[in-house]
Amino acid sequence: MAVIGIGQIGASFALAARRAGVVDRVIGVARKQTTRDEALGVGAADECTADVVEALGDADIVYVSVPVGAMRGVFEQIAPHLPAGCLVTDAGSTKAEVCRWAAQLLPETVSFIGGHPMAGTEKHGPAAASAELFDGTTYLLCPGRAAQPVTTRLESAIRRIGAAPLVVDPDQHDTILAYSSHLPHLVAVALSVAIARSGIEGIVRFSAGGLRDTTRIAAADVDMWRDIFAANSEAVLAATRAMREVTEEFIEAIETGDVQRVESLLETGRRFREKLYASPVGVDSSEGEAQDSD
Ligand code: NAP
């Protein structure tokens, strides 16, 4: 397996696939020497290189795990050199554009299946990787034109690394992820920016767990999130406008002293949150519960 972009997700997939015996040899690709050294250090790869084409060799699986905005360039670069019959998959956090680029740029001699593990943390690089990262999580797949036996093979590999595969349409993926992942990220960042702008010093000593919980994901990689907001702009805008509507409702209710309206919003939120993690959502209970994504 060649892992192009052997950061947190690429290295975790490599570690998990090696642990499960899905692959026997991994070649990692990263631009920075420090990333390559880390990937070797944590045992995610047998070899690392900065040369994408060299890494392809006679790979059976090519796992592309660079930020979404860099996917197109990687597809262009690898397209002429992909071994016939190999499976190309990615870990990108948005799917419509990535799947479109793959369909346009990759040769018909290979199979492409878009992927998005519902796993990951706000950290980055192979040092943040773990063979257990996917355990009990959902792994979304967009098979597109890939033949059923190829999809079945990838689904089986995903089960072996501890995750539950779930096939989804790329547009549907992006619409849902705007609410389940992209809006939460934007909100965590907006909260951090608002507090930073308030100029209040030493706020941590005046907070319990809430501030830590609600700002945690704002610490994530800027390049990755810049690309996600750009690639899914329409759905992110719709979700953000919905959020703005609620915020404005709060402002109006508080401004006018409408206690009942405030109470009703609090109650709607409380009930929704209570139900949200009460039972596995969107997957068969036998497949495990969806986890927080990137
Ligand atoms: P990461 O730890 O920062 O790793 C990114 C990797 O991509 C590194 O190896 C980096 O190489 C390489 N890279 C960065 N920019 C590049 C460029 N312009 N051209 C070529 N290579 C480049 O990030 P990650 O968290 O593993 O995320 C990887 C992918 O998984 C992204 O598409 C992200 O949207 C998706 N994803 C992330 C999460 C999450 O929670 N983190 C969850 C699901 C999916 P260097 O180190 O040499 O710069």
PDB file of C-alpha atoms and ligand atoms in Angstrom, residues 4-11 29-36 64-71 74 90-94 115-126 128 221 223-228 292-294, ligand 1:
ATOM      1  CA  ILE A   4       0.229   9.570   0.021  1.00  0.00           C
ATOM      2  CA  GLY A   5       0.128  12.057   2.899  1.00  0.00           C
ATOM      3  CA  ILE A   6       1.197   9.876   5.807  1.00  0.00           C
ATOM      4  CA  GLY A   7      -0.120  12.230   8.530  1.00  0.00           C
ATOM      5  CA  GLN A   8      -2.520  11.413  11.352  1.00  0.00           C
ATOM      6  CA  ILE A   9      -5.135   9.644   9.227  1.00  0.00           C
ATOM      7  CA  GLY A  10      -2.812   8.064   6.632  1.00  0.00           C
ATOM      8  CA  ALA A  11      -0.477   6.704   9.320  1.00  0.00           C
ATOM      9  CA  VAL A  29       4.810   9.766   1.184  1.00  0.00           C
ATOM     10  CA  ALA A  30       5.280  13.161   2.836  1.00  0.00           C
ATOM     11  CA  ARG A  31       6.970  16.375   1.792  1.00  0.00           C
ATOM     12  CA  LYS A  32       8.636  17.049   5.127  1.00  0.00           C
ATOM     13  CA  GLN A  33      11.526  14.914   6.369  1.00  0.00           C
ATOM     14  CA  THR A  34      10.168  15.227   9.928  1.00  0.00           C
ATOM     15  CA  THR A  35       6.854  13.662   8.856  1.00  0.00           C
ATOM     16  CA  ARG A  36       8.662  10.814   7.082  1.00  0.00           C
ATOM     17  CA  VAL A  64      -4.510   9.407  -0.517  1.00  0.00           C
ATOM     18  CA  SER A  65      -4.672  11.353   2.734  1.00  0.00           C
ATOM     19  CA  VAL A  66      -3.636  14.922   1.969  1.00  0.00           C
ATOM     20  CA  PRO A  67      -5.813  18.015   2.649  1.00  0.00           C
ATOM     21  CA  VAL A  68      -8.822  18.126   0.300  1.00  0.00           C
ATOM     22  CA  GLY A  69      -7.442  21.093  -1.669  1.00  0.00           C
ATOM     23  CA  ALA A  70      -4.313  19.106  -2.568  1.00  0.00           C
ATOM     24  CA  MET A  71      -6.228  16.013  -3.817  1.00  0.00           C
ATOM     25  CA  VAL A  74      -2.113  14.416  -6.333  1.00  0.00           C
ATOM     26  CA  ASP A  90      -8.876   8.751  -0.135  1.00  0.00           C
ATOM     27  CA  ALA A  91      -9.629  10.021   3.365  1.00  0.00           C
ATOM     28  CA  GLY A  92     -10.760  13.539   2.447  1.00  0.00           C
ATOM     29  CA  SER A  93     -13.349  15.231   4.640  1.00  0.00           C
ATOM     30  CA  THR A  94     -15.489  16.322   1.671  1.00  0.00           C
ATOM     31  CA  GLY A 115     -13.620   7.359   1.678  1.00  0.00           C
ATOM     32  CA  HIS A 116     -14.066   9.346   4.872  1.00  0.00           C
ATOM     33  CA  PRO A 117     -13.350   7.803   8.263  1.00  0.00           C
ATOM     34  CA  MET A 118     -15.529   9.229  11.032  1.00  0.00           C
ATOM     35  CA  ALA A 119     -12.485   9.281  13.262  1.00  0.00           C
ATOM     36  CA  GLY A 120      -9.623  11.614  14.010  1.00  0.00           C
ATOM     37  CA  THR A 121      -8.546  14.278  16.439  1.00  0.00           C
ATOM     38  CA  GLU A 122      -7.541  17.934  16.341  1.00  0.00           C
ATOM     39  CA  LYS A 123      -3.871  16.854  16.293  1.00  0.00           C
ATOM     40  CA  HIS A 124      -1.868  16.203  13.133  1.00  0.00           C
ATOM     41  CA  GLY A 125       1.082  14.213  11.838  1.00  0.00           C
ATOM     42  CA  PRO A 126       2.040  10.542  12.335  1.00  0.00           C
ATOM     43  CA  ALA A 128      -0.908  11.575  16.534  1.00  0.00           C
ATOM     44  CA  ASP A 221      -5.000  22.093  11.433  1.00  0.00           C
ATOM     45  CA  ASP A 223      -4.820  24.129   6.078  1.00  0.00           C
ATOM     46  CA  MET A 224      -7.152  21.148   6.405  1.00  0.00           C
ATOM     47  CA  TRP A 225     -10.096  23.281   7.515  1.00  0.00           C
ATOM     48  CA  ARG A 226      -9.477  26.072   4.989  1.00  0.00           C
ATOM     49  CA  ASP A 227      -9.781  23.405   2.279  1.00  0.00           C
ATOM     50  CA  ILE A 228     -12.917  21.833   3.795  1.00  0.00           C
ATOM     51  CA  ASP A 292     -17.104  12.553  16.285  1.00  0.00           C
ATOM     52  CA  SER A 293     -15.287  13.173  13.065  1.00  0.00           C
ATOM     53  CA  ASP A 294     -12.629  15.746  12.213  1.00  0.00           C
TER      54      ASP A 294
HETATM   55  P1  NAP B   1      -2.179  15.644   8.690  1.00  0.00           P
HETATM   56  O1  NAP B   1      -1.885  14.848   9.888  1.00  0.00           O
HETATM   57  O2  NAP B   1      -1.823  17.098   8.672  1.00  0.00           O
HETATM   58  O3  NAP B   1      -1.503  14.935   7.419  1.00  0.00           O
HETATM   59  C1  NAP B   1      -1.574  15.505   6.143  1.00  0.00           C
HETATM   60  C2  NAP B   1      -0.552  14.859   5.237  1.00  0.00           C
HETATM   61  O4  NAP B   1      -0.683  15.438   3.937  1.00  0.00           O
HETATM   62  C3  NAP B   1       0.898  15.046   5.649  1.00  0.00           C
HETATM   63  O5  NAP B   1       1.605  13.892   5.330  1.00  0.00           O
HETATM   64  C4  NAP B   1       1.371  16.214   4.772  1.00  0.00           C
HETATM   65  O6  NAP B   1       2.749  16.120   4.454  1.00  0.00           O
HETATM   66  C5  NAP B   1       0.562  16.005   3.514  1.00  0.00           C
HETATM   67  N1  NAP B   1       0.278  17.284   2.824  1.00  0.00           N
HETATM   68  C6  NAP B   1      -0.230  18.402   3.369  1.00  0.00           C
HETATM   69  N2  NAP B   1      -0.433  19.340   2.407  1.00  0.00           N
HETATM   70  C7  NAP B   1      -0.035  18.764   1.251  1.00  0.00           C
HETATM   71  C8  NAP B   1       0.035  19.235  -0.098  1.00  0.00           C
HETATM   72  N3  NAP B   1      -0.376  20.479  -0.426  1.00  0.00           N
HETATM   73  N4  NAP B   1       0.521  18.397  -1.041  1.00  0.00           N
HETATM   74  C9  NAP B   1       0.924  17.131  -0.709  1.00  0.00           C
HETATM   75  N5  NAP B   1       0.895  16.639   0.552  1.00  0.00           N
HETATM   76  C10 NAP B   1       0.424  17.457   1.507  1.00  0.00           C
HETATM   77  O7  NAP B   1      -3.743  15.606   8.314  1.00  0.00           O
HETATM   78  P2  NAP B   1      -4.807  14.448   8.604  1.00  0.00           P
HETATM   79  O8  NAP B   1      -5.567  14.817   9.816  1.00  0.00           O
HETATM   80  O9  NAP B   1      -4.147  13.122   8.518  1.00  0.00           O
HETATM   81  O10 NAP B   1      -5.807  14.659   7.364  1.00  0.00           O
HETATM   82  C11 NAP B   1      -5.583  14.025   6.125  1.00  0.00           C
HETATM   83  C12 NAP B   1      -6.882  13.952   5.329  1.00  0.00           C
HETATM   84  O11 NAP B   1      -7.854  13.247   6.093  1.00  0.00           O
HETATM   85  C13 NAP B   1      -7.502  15.312   5.012  1.00  0.00           C
HETATM   86  O12 NAP B   1      -8.078  15.268   3.731  1.00  0.00           O
HETATM   87  C14 NAP B   1      -8.586  15.474   6.060  1.00  0.00           C
HETATM   88  O13 NAP B   1      -9.630  16.292   5.574  1.00  0.00           O
HETATM   89  C15 NAP B   1      -9.025  14.033   6.241  1.00  0.00           C
HETATM   90  N6  NAP B   1      -9.603  13.672   7.530  1.00  0.00           N
HETATM   91  C16 NAP B   1      -9.092  14.178   8.687  1.00  0.00           C
HETATM   92  C17 NAP B   1      -9.646  13.796   9.900  1.00  0.00           C
HETATM   93  C18 NAP B   1      -9.131  14.347  11.204  1.00  0.00           C
HETATM   94  O14 NAP B   1      -9.876  14.377  12.182  1.00  0.00           O
HETATM   95  N7  NAP B   1      -7.898  14.761  11.301  1.00  0.00           N
HETATM   96  C19 NAP B   1     -10.697  12.875   9.926  1.00  0.00           C
HETATM   97  C20 NAP B   1     -11.180  12.333   8.728  1.00  0.00           C
HETATM   98  C21 NAP B   1     -10.615  12.757   7.527  1.00  0.00           C
HETATM   99  P3  NAP B   1       3.834  17.015   5.246  1.00  0.00           P
HETATM  100  O15 NAP B   1       3.766  16.565   6.670  1.00  0.00           O
HETATM  101  O16 NAP B   1       5.092  16.676   4.588  1.00  0.00           O
HETATM  102  O17 NAP B   1       3.402  18.450   5.100  1.00  0.00           O
END
